[in-house]
Amino acid sequence: AASRPKIGVLTVSDRASTGVYEDLSGPMICEVLREYLKTDCELITRVVPDTIPLIASAIRSFAASGCCLVCTTGGTGPSARDVTPEAMAEVCDKIYDGFGEQMRRVSLDQGVPTAILSRQAAGSCGQTLVVNVPGKPGSVRTCLDAVFPAIPYCIDLLGGPFLEGNDDKVKVFRPPAKK
């Protein structure tokens, strides 16, 4: 039997990593991905504090273990400890600005003026697509709704597994095949 595609879910939070509070954003990403994906995937979760070396190491580790997608949550704001984009820049070969632009736009459209403070982005680390979503659990679904339709095709282009969307929940976009 073929192995299931792997997806890493990385929560970046000083407080959640030390047990000060429960991680709600990571489990929310898992819930949303299970709804969106018809393909049965193995979801691997991790929580790390807001430090560039630990975030970068976790992303590299997920990529090395064969994850086709890594979703990070947290660390994308303007405060001094928000360093997820800096860690991404350290490990990613390419950055895809459109993901962050779309997530900020949809949040602004929903009346969240502070969305302009968010620095989430996406990039690729080898064949792994890495997408940052906000650390606020309520924003996770909003932002994944905005960008998920492009994620399976991006994974195709990176040479990853073919992920099928659950058409009842999300419309995955792939260009029509050339004849």
PDB file of C-alpha atoms in Angstrom:
ATOM      1  CA  ALA A   1       0.000   0.000   0.000  1.00  0.00           C
ATOM      2  CA  ALA A   2       1.186   3.502  -0.815  1.00  0.00           C
ATOM      3  CA  SER A   3       2.062   5.662   2.147  1.00  0.00           C
ATOM      4  CA  ARG A   4      -0.259   8.516   3.000  1.00  0.00           C
ATOM      5  CA  PRO A   5       0.881  12.047   2.158  1.00  0.00           C
ATOM      6  CA  LYS A   6       2.290  13.845   5.194  1.00  0.00           C
ATOM      7  CA  ILE A   7       1.396  17.346   6.358  1.00  0.00           C
ATOM      8  CA  GLY A   8       3.186  19.168   9.154  1.00  0.00           C
ATOM      9  CA  VAL A   9       1.330  21.563  11.436  1.00  0.00           C
ATOM     10  CA  LEU A  10       3.642  23.834  13.413  1.00  0.00           C
ATOM     11  CA  THR A  11       2.360  26.073  16.207  1.00  0.00           C
ATOM     12  CA  VAL A  12       4.765  28.876  17.055  1.00  0.00           C
ATOM     13  CA  SER A  13       4.071  30.183  20.555  1.00  0.00           C
ATOM     14  CA  ASP A  14       6.189  30.808  23.620  1.00  0.00           C
ATOM     15  CA  ARG A  15       3.219  30.293  25.928  1.00  0.00           C
ATOM     16  CA  ALA A  16       1.722  27.206  24.241  1.00  0.00           C
ATOM     17  CA  SER A  17       5.178  25.584  24.038  1.00  0.00           C
ATOM     18  CA  THR A  18       5.588  25.873  27.819  1.00  0.00           C
ATOM     19  CA  GLY A  19       2.015  24.841  28.653  1.00  0.00           C
ATOM     20  CA  VAL A  20       0.892  28.294  29.851  1.00  0.00           C
ATOM     21  CA  TYR A  21      -2.116  27.863  27.606  1.00  0.00           C
ATOM     22  CA  GLU A  22      -3.536  25.234  25.307  1.00  0.00           C
ATOM     23  CA  ASP A  23      -2.682  25.353  21.615  1.00  0.00           C
ATOM     24  CA  LEU A  24      -5.973  25.972  19.804  1.00  0.00           C
ATOM     25  CA  SER A  25      -4.659  27.132  16.421  1.00  0.00           C
ATOM     26  CA  GLY A  26      -2.751  23.940  15.504  1.00  0.00           C
ATOM     27  CA  PRO A  27      -5.786  21.715  16.168  1.00  0.00           C
ATOM     28  CA  MET A  28      -7.937  24.186  14.175  1.00  0.00           C
ATOM     29  CA  ILE A  29      -5.598  23.826  11.163  1.00  0.00           C
ATOM     30  CA  CYS A  30      -5.892  20.022  11.463  1.00  0.00           C
ATOM     31  CA  GLU A  31      -9.694  20.242  11.626  1.00  0.00           C
ATOM     32  CA  VAL A  32      -9.898  22.498   8.561  1.00  0.00           C
ATOM     33  CA  LEU A  33      -7.452  20.377   6.522  1.00  0.00           C
ATOM     34  CA  ARG A  34      -9.387  17.185   7.357  1.00  0.00           C
ATOM     35  CA  GLU A  35     -12.554  18.879   6.060  1.00  0.00           C
ATOM     36  CA  TYR A  36     -10.914  20.208   2.883  1.00  0.00           C
ATOM     37  CA  LEU A  37      -8.952  17.111   1.879  1.00  0.00           C
ATOM     38  CA  LYS A  38     -10.542  14.046   0.348  1.00  0.00           C
ATOM     39  CA  THR A  39      -7.052  12.480   0.268  1.00  0.00           C
ATOM     40  CA  ASP A  40      -6.276  10.711   3.540  1.00  0.00           C
ATOM     41  CA  CYS A  41      -3.195  12.469   4.897  1.00  0.00           C
ATOM     42  CA  GLU A  42      -1.069  11.945   7.976  1.00  0.00           C
ATOM     43  CA  LEU A  43      -1.074  15.150  10.044  1.00  0.00           C
ATOM     44  CA  ILE A  44       1.981  15.633  12.250  1.00  0.00           C
ATOM     45  CA  THR A  45       1.822  18.395  14.870  1.00  0.00           C
ATOM     46  CA  ARG A  46       4.524  20.235  16.785  1.00  0.00           C
ATOM     47  CA  VAL A  47       4.673  23.256  19.076  1.00  0.00           C
ATOM     48  CA  VAL A  48       7.814  25.402  19.344  1.00  0.00           C
ATOM     49  CA  PRO A  49       8.616  28.720  21.065  1.00  0.00           C
ATOM     50  CA  ASP A  50       9.075  31.955  19.113  1.00  0.00           C
ATOM     51  CA  THR A  51      12.756  31.549  18.226  1.00  0.00           C
ATOM     52  CA  ILE A  52      14.144  31.564  14.697  1.00  0.00           C
ATOM     53  CA  PRO A  53      16.465  28.529  15.121  1.00  0.00           C
ATOM     54  CA  LEU A  54      13.690  26.305  16.554  1.00  0.00           C
ATOM     55  CA  ILE A  55      11.107  27.377  13.966  1.00  0.00           C
ATOM     56  CA  ALA A  56      13.584  26.923  11.105  1.00  0.00           C
ATOM     57  CA  SER A  57      14.690  23.542  12.471  1.00  0.00           C
ATOM     58  CA  ALA A  58      11.076  22.328  12.749  1.00  0.00           C
ATOM     59  CA  ILE A  59      10.270  23.388   9.168  1.00  0.00           C
ATOM     60  CA  ARG A  60      13.450  21.702   7.873  1.00  0.00           C
ATOM     61  CA  SER A  61      12.625  18.569   9.853  1.00  0.00           C
ATOM     62  CA  PHE A  62       9.079  18.399   8.426  1.00  0.00           C
ATOM     63  CA  ALA A  63      10.475  18.878   4.897  1.00  0.00           C
ATOM     64  CA  ALA A  64      13.181  16.230   5.416  1.00  0.00           C
ATOM     65  CA  SER A  65      10.574  13.748   6.663  1.00  0.00           C
ATOM     66  CA  GLY A  66       8.660  14.114   3.384  1.00  0.00           C
ATOM     67  CA  CYS A  67       5.838  16.496   4.316  1.00  0.00           C
ATOM     68  CA  CYS A  68       4.336  17.963   1.142  1.00  0.00           C
ATOM     69  CA  LEU A  69       2.792  20.822   3.131  1.00  0.00           C
ATOM     70  CA  VAL A  70       3.693  22.564   6.376  1.00  0.00           C
ATOM     71  CA  CYS A  71       1.196  24.992   7.895  1.00  0.00           C
ATOM     72  CA  THR A  72       2.600  27.231  10.578  1.00  0.00           C
ATOM     73  CA  THR A  73       0.448  29.276  12.929  1.00  0.00           C
ATOM     74  CA  GLY A  74       1.603  32.191  15.028  1.00  0.00           C
ATOM     75  CA  GLY A  75       4.543  34.536  15.079  1.00  0.00           C
ATOM     76  CA  THR A  76       3.491  36.681  12.097  1.00  0.00           C
ATOM     77  CA  GLY A  77       2.635  39.943  13.874  1.00  0.00           C
ATOM     78  CA  PRO A  78       4.763  43.036  14.507  1.00  0.00           C
ATOM     79  CA  SER A  79       5.931  42.320  18.070  1.00  0.00           C
ATOM     80  CA  ALA A  80       9.595  41.622  18.827  1.00  0.00           C
ATOM     81  CA  ARG A  81       8.956  37.889  19.447  1.00  0.00           C
ATOM     82  CA  ASP A  82       7.023  37.414  16.171  1.00  0.00           C
ATOM     83  CA  VAL A  83       9.761  35.860  14.006  1.00  0.00           C
ATOM     84  CA  THR A  84       8.055  33.166  11.896  1.00  0.00           C
ATOM     85  CA  PRO A  85       8.590  35.070   8.583  1.00  0.00           C
ATOM     86  CA  GLU A  86      12.288  35.482   9.408  1.00  0.00           C
ATOM     87  CA  ALA A  87      12.599  31.735  10.052  1.00  0.00           C
ATOM     88  CA  MET A  88      10.761  31.048   6.781  1.00  0.00           C
ATOM     89  CA  ALA A  89      13.150  33.304   4.876  1.00  0.00           C
ATOM     90  CA  GLU A  90      16.034  31.296   6.327  1.00  0.00           C
ATOM     91  CA  VAL A  91      14.738  27.897   5.137  1.00  0.00           C
ATOM     92  CA  CYS A  92      12.706  28.592   1.988  1.00  0.00           C
ATOM     93  CA  ASP A  93      14.133  28.534  -1.542  1.00  0.00           C
ATOM     94  CA  LYS A  94      11.276  30.666  -2.871  1.00  0.00           C
ATOM     95  CA  ILE A  95       8.661  32.934  -1.300  1.00  0.00           C
ATOM     96  CA  TYR A  96       5.128  33.176  -2.739  1.00  0.00           C
ATOM     97  CA  ASP A  97       3.840  36.629  -1.793  1.00  0.00           C
ATOM     98  CA  GLY A  98       0.363  36.030  -3.200  1.00  0.00           C
ATOM     99  CA  PHE A  99      -0.608  33.757  -0.298  1.00  0.00           C
ATOM    100  CA  GLY A 100      -0.017  36.477   2.305  1.00  0.00           C
ATOM    101  CA  GLU A 101      -1.615  39.130   0.111  1.00  0.00           C
ATOM    102  CA  GLN A 102      -4.758  37.025  -0.293  1.00  0.00           C
ATOM    103  CA  MET A 103      -4.987  36.178   3.429  1.00  0.00           C
ATOM    104  CA  ARG A 104      -4.627  39.849   4.392  1.00  0.00           C
ATOM    105  CA  ARG A 105      -7.181  40.905   1.754  1.00  0.00           C
ATOM    106  CA  VAL A 106      -9.835  38.466   2.949  1.00  0.00           C
ATOM    107  CA  SER A 107      -9.304  39.553   6.565  1.00  0.00           C
ATOM    108  CA  LEU A 108      -9.540  43.234   5.572  1.00  0.00           C
ATOM    109  CA  ASP A 109     -12.736  42.450   3.618  1.00  0.00           C
ATOM    110  CA  GLN A 110     -14.177  40.962   6.821  1.00  0.00           C
ATOM    111  CA  GLY A 111     -13.611  44.260   8.621  1.00  0.00           C
ATOM    112  CA  VAL A 112     -10.337  43.491  10.417  1.00  0.00           C
ATOM    113  CA  PRO A 113      -8.235  46.667   9.919  1.00  0.00           C
ATOM    114  CA  THR A 114      -5.277  45.179  11.832  1.00  0.00           C
ATOM    115  CA  ALA A 115      -4.858  42.531   9.095  1.00  0.00           C
ATOM    116  CA  ILE A 116      -2.307  44.904   7.541  1.00  0.00           C
ATOM    117  CA  LEU A 117      -0.053  44.191  10.528  1.00  0.00           C
ATOM    118  CA  SER A 118       0.137  40.508   9.669  1.00  0.00           C
ATOM    119  CA  ARG A 119       3.262  39.291   7.902  1.00  0.00           C
ATOM    120  CA  GLN A 120       2.163  35.786   6.947  1.00  0.00           C
ATOM    121  CA  ALA A 121       3.506  34.394   3.703  1.00  0.00           C
ATOM    122  CA  ALA A 122       4.202  31.123   1.926  1.00  0.00           C
ATOM    123  CA  GLY A 123       7.276  29.593   0.418  1.00  0.00           C
ATOM    124  CA  SER A 124       8.861  26.337  -0.602  1.00  0.00           C
ATOM    125  CA  CYS A 125      11.582  24.415   1.165  1.00  0.00           C
ATOM    126  CA  GLY A 126      12.631  21.935  -1.522  1.00  0.00           C
ATOM    127  CA  GLN A 127       9.458  20.058  -2.500  1.00  0.00           C
ATOM    128  CA  THR A 128       7.576  21.224   0.615  1.00  0.00           C
ATOM    129  CA  LEU A 129       5.078  24.082   0.507  1.00  0.00           C
ATOM    130  CA  VAL A 130       5.166  26.125   3.737  1.00  0.00           C
ATOM    131  CA  VAL A 131       2.187  28.374   4.509  1.00  0.00           C
ATOM    132  CA  ASN A 132       1.944  30.736   7.505  1.00  0.00           C
ATOM    133  CA  VAL A 133      -1.509  31.395   8.918  1.00  0.00           C
ATOM    134  CA  PRO A 134      -2.327  33.699  11.837  1.00  0.00           C
ATOM    135  CA  GLY A 135      -2.139  32.489  15.418  1.00  0.00           C
ATOM    136  CA  LYS A 136      -5.713  33.488  16.234  1.00  0.00           C
ATOM    137  CA  PRO A 137      -7.887  30.336  15.964  1.00  0.00           C
ATOM    138  CA  GLY A 138     -10.781  32.256  14.375  1.00  0.00           C
ATOM    139  CA  SER A 139      -8.505  33.568  11.623  1.00  0.00           C
ATOM    140  CA  VAL A 140      -7.159  30.115  10.717  1.00  0.00           C
ATOM    141  CA  ARG A 141     -10.273  29.070   8.774  1.00  0.00           C
ATOM    142  CA  THR A 142     -10.703  32.506   7.181  1.00  0.00           C
ATOM    143  CA  CYS A 143      -7.159  32.468   5.846  1.00  0.00           C
ATOM    144  CA  LEU A 144      -7.123  28.808   4.783  1.00  0.00           C
ATOM    145  CA  ASP A 145     -10.465  29.360   3.001  1.00  0.00           C
ATOM    146  CA  ALA A 146      -8.739  32.120   1.038  1.00  0.00           C
ATOM    147  CA  VAL A 147      -5.655  30.194  -0.100  1.00  0.00           C
ATOM    148  CA  PHE A 148      -6.411  26.477   0.062  1.00  0.00           C
ATOM    149  CA  PRO A 149      -7.872  26.269  -3.478  1.00  0.00           C
ATOM    150  CA  ALA A 150      -4.332  26.919  -4.833  1.00  0.00           C
ATOM    151  CA  ILE A 151      -2.425  24.673  -2.411  1.00  0.00           C
ATOM    152  CA  PRO A 152      -2.866  21.234  -4.090  1.00  0.00           C
ATOM    153  CA  TYR A 153      -1.798  22.585  -7.494  1.00  0.00           C
ATOM    154  CA  CYS A 154       1.223  24.320  -5.957  1.00  0.00           C
ATOM    155  CA  ILE A 155       2.166  20.976  -4.371  1.00  0.00           C
ATOM    156  CA  ASP A 156       1.785  19.359  -7.836  1.00  0.00           C
ATOM    157  CA  LEU A 157       4.188  21.925  -9.298  1.00  0.00           C
ATOM    158  CA  LEU A 158       6.704  21.237  -6.518  1.00  0.00           C
ATOM    159  CA  GLY A 159       6.644  17.511  -7.375  1.00  0.00           C
ATOM    160  CA  GLY A 160       4.581  16.454  -4.375  1.00  0.00           C
ATOM    161  CA  PRO A 161       1.667  14.022  -4.091  1.00  0.00           C
ATOM    162  CA  PHE A 162      -1.677  14.597  -5.811  1.00  0.00           C
ATOM    163  CA  LEU A 163      -4.049  15.901  -3.131  1.00  0.00           C
ATOM    164  CA  GLU A 164      -7.768  15.773  -3.833  1.00  0.00           C
ATOM    165  CA  GLY A 165     -10.078  18.331  -2.302  1.00  0.00           C
ATOM    166  CA  ASN A 166     -13.439  17.546  -0.762  1.00  0.00           C
ATOM    167  CA  ASP A 167     -15.711  19.273  -3.311  1.00  0.00           C
ATOM    168  CA  ASP A 168     -18.467  19.747  -0.725  1.00  0.00           C
ATOM    169  CA  LYS A 169     -16.149  21.976   1.336  1.00  0.00           C
ATOM    170  CA  VAL A 170     -13.659  23.595  -1.041  1.00  0.00           C
ATOM    171  CA  LYS A 171     -13.114  23.975  -4.772  1.00  0.00           C
ATOM    172  CA  VAL A 172      -9.504  23.088  -5.543  1.00  0.00           C
ATOM    173  CA  PHE A 173      -8.237  24.841  -8.662  1.00  0.00           C
ATOM    174  CA  ARG A 174      -6.108  23.079 -11.237  1.00  0.00           C
ATOM    175  CA  PRO A 175      -5.791  24.428 -14.776  1.00  0.00           C
ATOM    176  CA  PRO A 176      -7.418  22.288 -17.462  1.00  0.00           C
ATOM    177  CA  ALA A 177      -5.009  19.688 -18.882  1.00  0.00           C
ATOM    178  CA  LYS A 178      -3.358  20.680 -22.162  1.00  0.00           C
ATOM    179  CA  LYS A 179      -4.217  18.459 -25.110  1.00  0.00           C
TER     180      LYS A 179
END
